[in-house]
Coordinates of C-alpha atoms in Angstrom, one line a residue:
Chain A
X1 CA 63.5 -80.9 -184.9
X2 CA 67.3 -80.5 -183.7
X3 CA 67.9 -83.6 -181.9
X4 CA 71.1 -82.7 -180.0
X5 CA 74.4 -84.3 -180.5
X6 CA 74.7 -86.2 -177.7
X7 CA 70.9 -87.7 -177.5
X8 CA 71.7 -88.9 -181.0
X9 CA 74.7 -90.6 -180.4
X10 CA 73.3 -92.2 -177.3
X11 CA 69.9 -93.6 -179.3
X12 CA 72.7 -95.1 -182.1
X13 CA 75.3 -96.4 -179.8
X14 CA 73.7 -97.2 -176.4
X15 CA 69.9 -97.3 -177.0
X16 CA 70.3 -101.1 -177.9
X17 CA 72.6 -102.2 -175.0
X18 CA 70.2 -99.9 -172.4
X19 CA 66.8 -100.5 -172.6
X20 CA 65.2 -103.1 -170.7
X21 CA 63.5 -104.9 -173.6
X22 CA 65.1 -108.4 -174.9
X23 CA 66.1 -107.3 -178.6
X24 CA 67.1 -110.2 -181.3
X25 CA 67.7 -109.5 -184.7
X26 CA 67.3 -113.0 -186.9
X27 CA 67.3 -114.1 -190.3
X28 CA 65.5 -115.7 -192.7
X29 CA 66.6 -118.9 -191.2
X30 CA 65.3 -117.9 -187.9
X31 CA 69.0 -117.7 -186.6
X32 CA 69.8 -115.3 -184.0
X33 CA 72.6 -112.5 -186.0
X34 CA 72.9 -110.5 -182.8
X35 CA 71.2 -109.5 -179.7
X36 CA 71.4 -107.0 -176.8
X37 CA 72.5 -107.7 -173.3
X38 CA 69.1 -107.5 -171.5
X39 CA 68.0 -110.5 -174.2
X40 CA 71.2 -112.5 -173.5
X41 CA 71.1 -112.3 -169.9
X42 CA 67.8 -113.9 -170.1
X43 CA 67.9 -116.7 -172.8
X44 CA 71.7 -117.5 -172.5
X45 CA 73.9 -118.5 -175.2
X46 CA 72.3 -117.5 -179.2
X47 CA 75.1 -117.4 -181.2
X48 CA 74.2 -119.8 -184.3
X49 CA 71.2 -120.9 -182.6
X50 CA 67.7 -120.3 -184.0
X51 CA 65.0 -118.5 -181.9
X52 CA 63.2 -121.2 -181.2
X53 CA 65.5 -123.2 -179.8
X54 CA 66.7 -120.2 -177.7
X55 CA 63.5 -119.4 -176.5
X56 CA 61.3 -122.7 -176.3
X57 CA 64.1 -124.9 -176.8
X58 CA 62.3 -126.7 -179.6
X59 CA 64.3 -128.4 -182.5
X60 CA 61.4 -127.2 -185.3
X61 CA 60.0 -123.7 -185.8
X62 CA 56.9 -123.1 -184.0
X63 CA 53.1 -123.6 -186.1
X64 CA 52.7 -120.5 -185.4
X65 CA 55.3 -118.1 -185.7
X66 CA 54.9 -114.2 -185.8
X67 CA 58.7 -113.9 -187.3
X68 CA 57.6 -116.2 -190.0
X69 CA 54.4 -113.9 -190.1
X70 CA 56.8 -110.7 -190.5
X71 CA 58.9 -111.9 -193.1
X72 CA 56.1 -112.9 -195.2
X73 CA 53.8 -110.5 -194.9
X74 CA 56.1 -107.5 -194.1
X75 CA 54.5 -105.8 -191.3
X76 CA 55.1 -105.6 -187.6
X77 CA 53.2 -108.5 -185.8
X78 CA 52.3 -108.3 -182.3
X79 CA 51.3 -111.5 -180.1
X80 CA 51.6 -112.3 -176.3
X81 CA 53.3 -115.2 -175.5
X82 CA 54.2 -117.2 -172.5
X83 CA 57.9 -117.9 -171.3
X84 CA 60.0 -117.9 -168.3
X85 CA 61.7 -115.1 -166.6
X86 CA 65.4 -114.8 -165.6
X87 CA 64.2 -116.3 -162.1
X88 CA 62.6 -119.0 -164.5
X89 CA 59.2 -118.4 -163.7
X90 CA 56.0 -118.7 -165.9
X91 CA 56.5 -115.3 -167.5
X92 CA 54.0 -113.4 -169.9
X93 CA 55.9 -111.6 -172.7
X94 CA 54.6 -109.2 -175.5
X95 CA 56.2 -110.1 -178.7
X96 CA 56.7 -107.1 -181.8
X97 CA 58.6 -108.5 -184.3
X98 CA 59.5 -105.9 -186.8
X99 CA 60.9 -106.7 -190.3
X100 CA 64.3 -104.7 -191.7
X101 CA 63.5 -103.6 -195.4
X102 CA 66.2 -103.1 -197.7
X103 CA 65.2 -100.3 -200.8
X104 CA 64.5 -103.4 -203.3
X105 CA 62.0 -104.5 -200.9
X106 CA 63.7 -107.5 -199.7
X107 CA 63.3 -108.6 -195.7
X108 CA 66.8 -109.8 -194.7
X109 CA 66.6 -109.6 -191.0
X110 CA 63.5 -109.0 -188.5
X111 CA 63.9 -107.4 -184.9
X112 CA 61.9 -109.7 -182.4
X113 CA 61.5 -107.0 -179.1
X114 CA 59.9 -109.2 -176.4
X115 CA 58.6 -106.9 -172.5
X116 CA 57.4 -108.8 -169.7
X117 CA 54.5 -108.1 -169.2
X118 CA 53.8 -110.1 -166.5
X119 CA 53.0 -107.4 -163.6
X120 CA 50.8 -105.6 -165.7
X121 CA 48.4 -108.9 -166.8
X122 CA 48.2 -109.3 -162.8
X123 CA 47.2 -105.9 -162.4
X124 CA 44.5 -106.6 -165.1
X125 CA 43.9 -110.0 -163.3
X126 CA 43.4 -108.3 -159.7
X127 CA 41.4 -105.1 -161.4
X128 CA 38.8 -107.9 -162.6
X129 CA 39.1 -109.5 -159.2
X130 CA 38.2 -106.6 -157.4
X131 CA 35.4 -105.7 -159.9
X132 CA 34.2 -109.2 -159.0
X133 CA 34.2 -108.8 -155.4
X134 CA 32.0 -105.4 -155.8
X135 CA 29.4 -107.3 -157.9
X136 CA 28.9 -110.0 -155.4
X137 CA 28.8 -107.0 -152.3
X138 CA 26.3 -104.9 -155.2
X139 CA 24.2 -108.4 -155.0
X140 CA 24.0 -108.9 -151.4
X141 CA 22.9 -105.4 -151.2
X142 CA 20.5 -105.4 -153.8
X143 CA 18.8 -108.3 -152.5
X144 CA 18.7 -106.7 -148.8
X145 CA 16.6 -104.1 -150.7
X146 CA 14.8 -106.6 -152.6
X147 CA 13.5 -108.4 -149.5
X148 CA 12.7 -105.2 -147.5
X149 CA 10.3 -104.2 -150.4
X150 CA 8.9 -107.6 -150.0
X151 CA 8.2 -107.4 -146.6
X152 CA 6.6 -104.5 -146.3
X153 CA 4.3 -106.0 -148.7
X154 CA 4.1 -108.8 -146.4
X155 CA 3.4 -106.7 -143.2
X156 CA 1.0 -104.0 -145.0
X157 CA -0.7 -107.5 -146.1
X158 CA -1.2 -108.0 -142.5
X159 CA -2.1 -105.0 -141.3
X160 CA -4.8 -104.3 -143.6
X161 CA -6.1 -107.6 -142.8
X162 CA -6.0 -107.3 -138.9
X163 CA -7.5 -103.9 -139.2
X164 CA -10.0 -105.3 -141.2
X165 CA -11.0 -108.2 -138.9
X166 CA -10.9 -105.6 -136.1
X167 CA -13.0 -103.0 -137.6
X168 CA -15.3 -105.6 -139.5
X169 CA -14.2 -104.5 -143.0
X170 CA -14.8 -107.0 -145.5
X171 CA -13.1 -105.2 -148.1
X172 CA -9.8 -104.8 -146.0
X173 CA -9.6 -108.2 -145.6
X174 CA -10.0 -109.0 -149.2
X175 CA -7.6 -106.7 -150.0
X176 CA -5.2 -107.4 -147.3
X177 CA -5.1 -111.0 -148.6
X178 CA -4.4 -110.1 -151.9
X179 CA -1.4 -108.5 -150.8
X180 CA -0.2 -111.6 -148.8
X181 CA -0.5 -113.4 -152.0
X182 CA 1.1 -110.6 -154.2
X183 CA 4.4 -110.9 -152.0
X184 CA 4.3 -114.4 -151.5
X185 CA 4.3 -114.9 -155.7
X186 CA 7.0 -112.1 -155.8
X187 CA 8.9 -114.2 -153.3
X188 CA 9.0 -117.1 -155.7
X189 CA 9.7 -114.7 -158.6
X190 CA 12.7 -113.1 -157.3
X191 CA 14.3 -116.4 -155.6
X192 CA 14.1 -117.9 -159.7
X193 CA 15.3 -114.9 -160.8
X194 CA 18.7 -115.2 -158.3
X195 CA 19.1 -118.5 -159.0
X196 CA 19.0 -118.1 -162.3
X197 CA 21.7 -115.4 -161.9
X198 CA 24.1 -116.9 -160.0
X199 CA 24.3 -120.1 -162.0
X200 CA 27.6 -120.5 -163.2
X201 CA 26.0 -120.8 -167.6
X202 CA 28.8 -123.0 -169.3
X203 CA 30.0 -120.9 -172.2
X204 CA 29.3 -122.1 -175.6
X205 CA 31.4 -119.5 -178.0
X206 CA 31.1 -119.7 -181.1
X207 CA 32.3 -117.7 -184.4
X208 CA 28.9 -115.6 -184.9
X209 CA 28.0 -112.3 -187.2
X210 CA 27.3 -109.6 -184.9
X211 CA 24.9 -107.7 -187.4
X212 CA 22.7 -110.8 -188.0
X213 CA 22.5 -110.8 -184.4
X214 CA 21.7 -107.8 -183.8
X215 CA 18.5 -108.0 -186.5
X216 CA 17.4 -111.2 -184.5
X217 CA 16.8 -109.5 -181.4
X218 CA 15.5 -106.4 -183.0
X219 CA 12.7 -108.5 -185.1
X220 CA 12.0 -109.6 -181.9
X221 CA 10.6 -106.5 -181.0
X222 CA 10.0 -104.4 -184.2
X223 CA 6.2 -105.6 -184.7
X224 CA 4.9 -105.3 -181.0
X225 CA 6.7 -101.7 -181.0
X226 CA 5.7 -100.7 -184.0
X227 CA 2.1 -101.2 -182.6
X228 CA 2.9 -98.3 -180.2
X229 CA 4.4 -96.3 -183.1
X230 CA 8.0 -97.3 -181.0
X231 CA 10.4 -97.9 -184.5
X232 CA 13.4 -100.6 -184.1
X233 CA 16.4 -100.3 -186.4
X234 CA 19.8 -102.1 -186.7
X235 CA 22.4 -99.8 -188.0
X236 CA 26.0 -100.8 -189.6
X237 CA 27.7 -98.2 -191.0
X238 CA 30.4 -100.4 -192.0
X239 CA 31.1 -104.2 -192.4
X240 CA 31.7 -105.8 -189.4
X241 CA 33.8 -108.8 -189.4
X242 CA 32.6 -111.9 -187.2
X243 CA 33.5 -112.2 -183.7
X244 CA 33.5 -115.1 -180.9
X245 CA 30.7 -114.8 -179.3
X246 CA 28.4 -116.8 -176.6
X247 CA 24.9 -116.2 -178.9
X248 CA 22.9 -117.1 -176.1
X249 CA 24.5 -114.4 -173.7
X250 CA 25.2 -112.2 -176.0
X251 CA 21.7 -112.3 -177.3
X252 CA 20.1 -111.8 -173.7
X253 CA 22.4 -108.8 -173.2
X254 CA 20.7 -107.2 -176.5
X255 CA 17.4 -108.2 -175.2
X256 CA 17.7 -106.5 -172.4
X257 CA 19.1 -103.5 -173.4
X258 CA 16.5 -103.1 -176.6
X259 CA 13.5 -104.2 -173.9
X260 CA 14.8 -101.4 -171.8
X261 CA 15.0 -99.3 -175.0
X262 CA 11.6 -99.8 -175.7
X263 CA 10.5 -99.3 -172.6
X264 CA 11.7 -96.0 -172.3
X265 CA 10.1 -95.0 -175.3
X266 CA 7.0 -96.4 -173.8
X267 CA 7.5 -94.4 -170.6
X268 CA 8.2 -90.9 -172.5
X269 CA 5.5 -88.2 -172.8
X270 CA 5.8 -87.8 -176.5
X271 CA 4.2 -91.1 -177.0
X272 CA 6.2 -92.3 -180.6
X273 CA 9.6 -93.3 -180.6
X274 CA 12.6 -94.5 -181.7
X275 CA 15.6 -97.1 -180.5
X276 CA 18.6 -97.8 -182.8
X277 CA 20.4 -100.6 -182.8
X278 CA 24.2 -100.4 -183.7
X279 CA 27.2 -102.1 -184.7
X280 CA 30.1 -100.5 -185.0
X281 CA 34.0 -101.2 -185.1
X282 CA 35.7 -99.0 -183.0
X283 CA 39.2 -98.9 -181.9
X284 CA 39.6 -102.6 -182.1
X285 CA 36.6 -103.3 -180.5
X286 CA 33.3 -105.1 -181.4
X287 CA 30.5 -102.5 -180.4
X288 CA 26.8 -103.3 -179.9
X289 CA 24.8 -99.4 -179.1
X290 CA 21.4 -99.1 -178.0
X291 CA 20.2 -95.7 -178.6
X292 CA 16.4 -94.6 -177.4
X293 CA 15.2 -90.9 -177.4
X294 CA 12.9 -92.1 -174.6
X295 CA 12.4 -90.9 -170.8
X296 CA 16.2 -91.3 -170.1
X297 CA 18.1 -91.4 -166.9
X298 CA 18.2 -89.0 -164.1
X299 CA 21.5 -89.3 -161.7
X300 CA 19.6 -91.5 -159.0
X301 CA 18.6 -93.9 -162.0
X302 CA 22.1 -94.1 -163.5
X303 CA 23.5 -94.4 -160.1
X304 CA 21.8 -97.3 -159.6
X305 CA 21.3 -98.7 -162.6
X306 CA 23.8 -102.0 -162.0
X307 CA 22.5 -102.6 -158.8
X308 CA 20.5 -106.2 -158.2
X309 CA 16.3 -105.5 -157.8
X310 CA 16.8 -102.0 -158.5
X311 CA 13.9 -101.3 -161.3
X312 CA 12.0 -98.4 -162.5
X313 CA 9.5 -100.9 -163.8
X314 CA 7.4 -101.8 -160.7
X315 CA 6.4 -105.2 -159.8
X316 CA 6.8 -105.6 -163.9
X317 CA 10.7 -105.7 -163.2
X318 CA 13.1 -107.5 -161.1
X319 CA 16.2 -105.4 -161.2
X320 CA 18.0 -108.1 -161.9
X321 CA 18.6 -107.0 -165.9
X322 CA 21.1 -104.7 -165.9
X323 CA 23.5 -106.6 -163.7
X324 CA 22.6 -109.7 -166.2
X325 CA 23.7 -107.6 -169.3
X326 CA 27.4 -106.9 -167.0
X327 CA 27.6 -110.0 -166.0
X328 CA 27.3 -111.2 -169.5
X329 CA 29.6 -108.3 -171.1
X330 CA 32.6 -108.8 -168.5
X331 CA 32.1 -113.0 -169.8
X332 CA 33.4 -111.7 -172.7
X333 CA 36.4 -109.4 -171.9
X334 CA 33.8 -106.2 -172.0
X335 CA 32.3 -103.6 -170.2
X336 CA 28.7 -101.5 -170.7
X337 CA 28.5 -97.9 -170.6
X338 CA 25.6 -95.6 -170.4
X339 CA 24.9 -91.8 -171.1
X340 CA 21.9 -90.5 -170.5
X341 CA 19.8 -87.4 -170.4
X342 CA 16.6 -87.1 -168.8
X343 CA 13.5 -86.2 -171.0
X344 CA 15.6 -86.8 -174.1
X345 CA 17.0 -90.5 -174.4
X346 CA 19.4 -93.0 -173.3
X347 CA 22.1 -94.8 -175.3
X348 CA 23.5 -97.8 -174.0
X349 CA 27.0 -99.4 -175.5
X350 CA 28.0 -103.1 -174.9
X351 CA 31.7 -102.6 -175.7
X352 CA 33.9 -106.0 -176.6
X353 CA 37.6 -105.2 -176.9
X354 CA 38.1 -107.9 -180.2
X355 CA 41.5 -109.1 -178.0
X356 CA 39.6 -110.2 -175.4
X357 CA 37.0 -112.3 -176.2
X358 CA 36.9 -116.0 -175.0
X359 CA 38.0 -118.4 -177.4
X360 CA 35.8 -121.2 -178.7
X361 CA 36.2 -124.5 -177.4
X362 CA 36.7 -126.4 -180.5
X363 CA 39.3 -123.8 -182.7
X364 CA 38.9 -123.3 -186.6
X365 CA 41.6 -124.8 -187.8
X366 CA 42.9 -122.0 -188.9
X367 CA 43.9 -120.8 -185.6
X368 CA 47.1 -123.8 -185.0
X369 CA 46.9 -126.9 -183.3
X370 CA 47.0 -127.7 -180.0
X371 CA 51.2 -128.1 -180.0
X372 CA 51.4 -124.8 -181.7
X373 CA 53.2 -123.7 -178.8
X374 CA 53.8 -120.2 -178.8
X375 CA 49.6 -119.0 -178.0
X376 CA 49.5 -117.4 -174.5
X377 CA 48.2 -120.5 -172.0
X378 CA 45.6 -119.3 -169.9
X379 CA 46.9 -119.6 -166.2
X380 CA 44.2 -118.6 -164.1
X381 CA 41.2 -120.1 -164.7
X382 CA 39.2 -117.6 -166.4
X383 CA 38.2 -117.7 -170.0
X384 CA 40.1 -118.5 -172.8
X385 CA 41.0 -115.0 -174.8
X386 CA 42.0 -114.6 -178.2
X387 CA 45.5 -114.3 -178.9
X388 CA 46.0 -110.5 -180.3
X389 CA 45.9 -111.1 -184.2
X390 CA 48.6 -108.8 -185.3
X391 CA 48.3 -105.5 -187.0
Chain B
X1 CA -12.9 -90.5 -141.7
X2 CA -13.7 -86.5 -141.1
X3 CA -14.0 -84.0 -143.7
X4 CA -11.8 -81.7 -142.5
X5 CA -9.3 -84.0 -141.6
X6 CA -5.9 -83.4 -142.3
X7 CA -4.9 -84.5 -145.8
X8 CA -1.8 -86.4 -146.6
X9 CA -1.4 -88.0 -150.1
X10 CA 1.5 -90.7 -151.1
X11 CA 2.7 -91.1 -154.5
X12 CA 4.5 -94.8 -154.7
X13 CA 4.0 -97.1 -158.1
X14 CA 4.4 -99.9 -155.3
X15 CA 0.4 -100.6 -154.7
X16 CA 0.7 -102.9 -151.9
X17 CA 3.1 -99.8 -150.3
X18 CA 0.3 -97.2 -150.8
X19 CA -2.6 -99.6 -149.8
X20 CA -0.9 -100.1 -146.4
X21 CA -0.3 -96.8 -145.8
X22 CA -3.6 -95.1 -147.1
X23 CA -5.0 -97.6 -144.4
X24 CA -2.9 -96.6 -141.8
X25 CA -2.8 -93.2 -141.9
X26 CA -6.8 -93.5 -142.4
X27 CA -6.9 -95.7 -139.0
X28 CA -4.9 -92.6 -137.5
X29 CA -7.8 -90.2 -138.4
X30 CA -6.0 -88.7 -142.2
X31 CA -7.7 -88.4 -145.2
X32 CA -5.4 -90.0 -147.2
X33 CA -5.1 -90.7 -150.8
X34 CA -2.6 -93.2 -152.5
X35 CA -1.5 -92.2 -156.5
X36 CA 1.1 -94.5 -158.3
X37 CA 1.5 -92.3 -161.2
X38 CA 2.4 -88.3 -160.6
X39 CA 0.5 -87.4 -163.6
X40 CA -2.8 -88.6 -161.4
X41 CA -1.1 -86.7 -158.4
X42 CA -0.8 -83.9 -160.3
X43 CA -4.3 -83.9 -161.5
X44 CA -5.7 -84.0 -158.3
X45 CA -3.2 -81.1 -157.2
X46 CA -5.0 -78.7 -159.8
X47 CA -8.8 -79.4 -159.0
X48 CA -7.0 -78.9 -155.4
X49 CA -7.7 -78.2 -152.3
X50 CA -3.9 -78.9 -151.2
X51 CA -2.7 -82.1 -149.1
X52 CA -1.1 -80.8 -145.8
X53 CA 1.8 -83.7 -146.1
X54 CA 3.1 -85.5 -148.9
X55 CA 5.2 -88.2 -148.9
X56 CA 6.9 -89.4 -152.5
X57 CA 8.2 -92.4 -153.3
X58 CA 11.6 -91.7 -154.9
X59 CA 12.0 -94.6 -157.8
X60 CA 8.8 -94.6 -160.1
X61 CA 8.1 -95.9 -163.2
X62 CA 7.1 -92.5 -164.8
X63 CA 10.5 -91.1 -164.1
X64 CA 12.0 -90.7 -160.6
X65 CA 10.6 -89.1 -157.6
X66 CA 13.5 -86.4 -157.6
X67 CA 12.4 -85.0 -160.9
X68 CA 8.7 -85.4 -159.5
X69 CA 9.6 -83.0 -156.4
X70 CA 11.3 -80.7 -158.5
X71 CA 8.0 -80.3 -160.2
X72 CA 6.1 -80.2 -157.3
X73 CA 9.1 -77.4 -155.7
X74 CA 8.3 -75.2 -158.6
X75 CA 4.5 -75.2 -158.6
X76 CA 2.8 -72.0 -157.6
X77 CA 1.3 -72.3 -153.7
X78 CA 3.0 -75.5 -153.4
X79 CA 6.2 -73.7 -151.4
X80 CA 4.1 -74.9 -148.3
X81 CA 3.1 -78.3 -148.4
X82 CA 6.1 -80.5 -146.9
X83 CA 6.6 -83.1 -148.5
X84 CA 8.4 -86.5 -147.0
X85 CA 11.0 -88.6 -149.3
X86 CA 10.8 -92.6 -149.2
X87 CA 13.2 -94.5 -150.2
X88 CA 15.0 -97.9 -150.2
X89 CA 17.8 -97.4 -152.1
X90 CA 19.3 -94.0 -151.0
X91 CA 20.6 -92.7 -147.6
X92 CA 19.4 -90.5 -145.3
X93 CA 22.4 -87.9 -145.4
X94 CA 21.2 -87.5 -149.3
X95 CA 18.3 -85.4 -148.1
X96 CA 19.8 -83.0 -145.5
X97 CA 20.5 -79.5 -146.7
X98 CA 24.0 -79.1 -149.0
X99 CA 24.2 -82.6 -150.1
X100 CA 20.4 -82.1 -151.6
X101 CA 21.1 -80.0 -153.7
X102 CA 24.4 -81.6 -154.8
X103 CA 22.0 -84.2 -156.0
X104 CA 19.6 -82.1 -157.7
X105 CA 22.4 -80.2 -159.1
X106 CA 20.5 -77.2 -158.1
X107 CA 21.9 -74.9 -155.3
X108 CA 18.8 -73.1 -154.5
X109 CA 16.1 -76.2 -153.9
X110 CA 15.3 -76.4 -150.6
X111 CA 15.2 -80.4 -149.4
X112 CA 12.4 -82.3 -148.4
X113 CA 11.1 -82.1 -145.0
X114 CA 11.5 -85.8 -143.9
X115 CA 12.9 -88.6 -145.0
X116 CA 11.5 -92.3 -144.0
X117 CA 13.7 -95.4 -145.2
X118 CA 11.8 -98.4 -146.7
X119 CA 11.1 -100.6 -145.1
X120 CA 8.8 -97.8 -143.7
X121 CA 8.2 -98.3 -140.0
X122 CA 5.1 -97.3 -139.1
X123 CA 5.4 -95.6 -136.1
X124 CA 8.2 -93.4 -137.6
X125 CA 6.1 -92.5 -140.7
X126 CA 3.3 -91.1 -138.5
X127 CA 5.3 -89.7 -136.0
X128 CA 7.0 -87.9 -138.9
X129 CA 3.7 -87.2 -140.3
X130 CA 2.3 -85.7 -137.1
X131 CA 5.2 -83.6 -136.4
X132 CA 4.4 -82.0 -139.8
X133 CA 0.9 -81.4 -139.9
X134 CA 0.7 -80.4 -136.3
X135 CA 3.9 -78.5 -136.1
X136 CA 3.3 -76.8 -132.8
X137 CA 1.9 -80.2 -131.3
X138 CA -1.7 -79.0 -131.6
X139 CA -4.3 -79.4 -134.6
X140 CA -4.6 -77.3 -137.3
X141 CA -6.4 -78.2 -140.4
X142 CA -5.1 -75.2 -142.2
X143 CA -1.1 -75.2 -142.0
X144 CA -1.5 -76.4 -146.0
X145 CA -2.2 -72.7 -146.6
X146 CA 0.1 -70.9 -144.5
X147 CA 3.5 -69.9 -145.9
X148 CA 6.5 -71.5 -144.2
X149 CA 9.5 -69.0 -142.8

């Protein structure tokens, strides 16, 4: 394409002075060779310094250093890191350094580019607040109905047994205590169930392989289905690298989903099925997929399907499930997502963006020690995610 | 309970739900019969004779009560039997004509009759139920076979 005259001398004269990124070029040394305006408006004097005492006003290179990465390694490294803005507060920044190639193949300079990025990770932060929020109203909601089912066990309980001590009907009141009891044991049932729900699990992330996982909770299931003529198989296409993962949780999610998977098959008129269990890499993300060419979804069912006590499973389910396997995906930076069509199967995918799973509490050392400085700090409580690894 | 009373039949996979109501609408002088499965209503629609009302359950474990009434829209002779929508989870302005059949995604089924929110109240449900099988306030045993405008 004819880029026009002027555009081109703009992008080579003014292009560095003008944007609103902080651009530094250094050296192998680290030393600052030049910068533009936005980035010397913000750190100050650089001239002879290095960039870490510029920006973290160390005396010693940071343990872990992406320029050091880029010089090394010769390919653009991405990280998020955690400074000050000009107003010199707590700032969130997202680092490229990119590394200047002569034609022998030597690396005599890198460009470090560093955005805040601070309004949009409070966007994120207020996105996941508000997500929260919905949950919590989804719960009440769900337990409202929860209750209401309850009690009009309880009160068709009583009526049958009033109208049978009325009418002399001993098998209305054998029946119409049974009922009394059903709802009283459902009660119990569905208070464990909440409680068991809302209790804050301490996370316990560890480095795990998602595939061996996945075979664990399929074995689960594989001989009892099998009996049915329901088949279980874990697919990987492609080697899938381990990921921090709460096994527990994570474990439960799959359980869930697979039991649901099952159960569909179960519930479809062709008798004999099939659920597929599989993980994939996919656009950075660590992707767990339960496929079932069961009874599948209908809108009403979709649309309620993360409600609290909504089940399709009778008194066999509490509802609670679904809003378990959320709970358990957003713990880890994730969301799930369902397709479904009725008569022909359901496929349900717990996605795990790889740049937002928590951290485990005791890092490999691999990762840097504690001083290494540059990792983005987690400032609002939530959990610990992994620091983007670079491309 | 008289043989030629009117029928009304309930599909709900709740059994306490359809125990309660089988007995209430029995106390008011129905036959009534409880199913929790539609395959079991469905059986007992084909060695017939028709139920006057019925009222369906909208969440069951054989698939939901929506795809239930669409079957039950399409069978032949069924066109007149009205049939009364109970649910706990969806609201009432879901089953009046337009947004219907948004939810079917089908622009020509017609919507239910009624529509009773769990938990049902009684009086409602019979009042509801009365209203249908006695339309012009008088009793009839035979409205299950006539036509509806």
């Amino acid at each position: 394409m004819n880029v026009p005259p002027e555009i081109r001398s703009w992008l080579g004269e003014s292009l560095f002075d003008a944007v609103p990124v902080n651009i530094a070029v250094i050296d192998p040394d680290f030393r600052v060779v030049t910068a533009n305006p936005s980035f010397t408006q913000l750190f100050g004097e650089w001239e002879g310094r290095r960039c870490f005492e510029v920006y973290k006003d160390r005396a010693h290179k940071c343990l872990v250093c992406p320029a050091d990465e880029a010089f090394s390694r010769g390919e653009l490294q991405v990280r998020e890191e955690v400074g000050r803005n000009r107003d010199g507060e707590p700032a969130q920044y997202l680092v490229q350094v990119i590394p200047i190639r002569r034609a022998d193949g030597s690396i005599p300079f890198c460009v470090e580019m560093s955005t805040d990025i601070t309004g949009i990770r409070r966007l994120e932060q207020e996105m996941l607040e508000a997500e929260r929020l919905a949950a919590v109203g989804q719960t009440i909601a769900g337990l409202a109905h929860g209750i209401k089912n309850i009690i009009t066990g309880l009160e068709g309980g009583l009526y049958v047994l009033k109208t049978g001590l009325k009418k002399g009907r001993a098998d209305r009141l054998e029946s119409g205590w049974e009922m009394l009891e059903r709802n009283v044991a459902r009660i119990s049932a569905l208070s464990k169930g909440l409680l068991s729900f809302s209790k804050g699990q301490e996370a316990h992330v560890e480095p795990a392989d998602p595939a061996l996982l996945a075979e664990e909770v399929a074995a689960l299931y594989r001989d009892a289905a099998a009996l049915e003529g329901i088949a279980i198989a874990v697919e990987v296409p492609a080697p899938v690298p381990v990921a921090n993962l709460d096994l527990a949780q994570v474990h439960d999610a799959l359980t869930n989903l697979v039991s649901n998977a099952v159960d569909a098959c179960r519930m479809s008129e062709r008798g004999a099925g099939r659920v597929t269990l599989r993980v994939i890499e996919e656009d950075g993300a660590l992707v767990f997929q339960v496929e079932d060419d069961g009874v599948g979804m209908d809108a009403e069912v979709k649309r309620k399907l993360f409600t609290t006590f909504f089940t399709t499973k009778g008194k066999s389910g509490t509802g609670i499930g679904m809003l378990q396997v959320r709970k358990i995906a957003h713990a880890h930076g994730g969301r799930v997502t369902a397709t479904s069509e009725p008569g022909r199967g359901s496929c349900f995918r717990l996605v795990l963006p790889r740049d937002r799973l928590p951290r485990p509490l005791r890092p490999p050392d691999a990762a840097g020690s504690p001083d290494g400085g540059e990792a983005r700090e987690d400032s609002h409580g939530e959990a610990p995610r992994q620091d983007d690894p670079g491309r | 309970m008289k043989s030629n009373a009117p029928r009304v039949w309930m599909l709900d996979d709740e059994a306490d739900v359809v125990s309660y109501l089988v007995a209430a609408l029995e106390d008011e002088g129905y036959e009534a019969r409880g199913f929790s499965e539609p395959s079991a209503l469905y059986e007992a629609l084909d060695a017939g004779p028709l139920p006057h009302v019925v009222c369906l359950d909208i969440l069951l474990q054989e698939g939901s009560g929506l795809s239930v009434y669409r079957t039950l829209r399409g069978r032949p002779g069924f066109k007149a039997v009205p049939i009364i929508m109970v649910s706990g989870y969806s609201r009432r302005e879901e089953f009046q004509d337009g947004e219907f059949q948004r939810l079917m995604g089908d622009a020509t089924i017609p919507p239910p009759e009624g529509f009773v929110e769990k938990p049902v109240s009684l009086p409602e449900l019979l009042a509801l139920v009365a209203q249908l099988v006695y339309p012009s306030g008088e009793e009839a045993s035979c409205c299950a076979q006539k036509e509806r405008p």
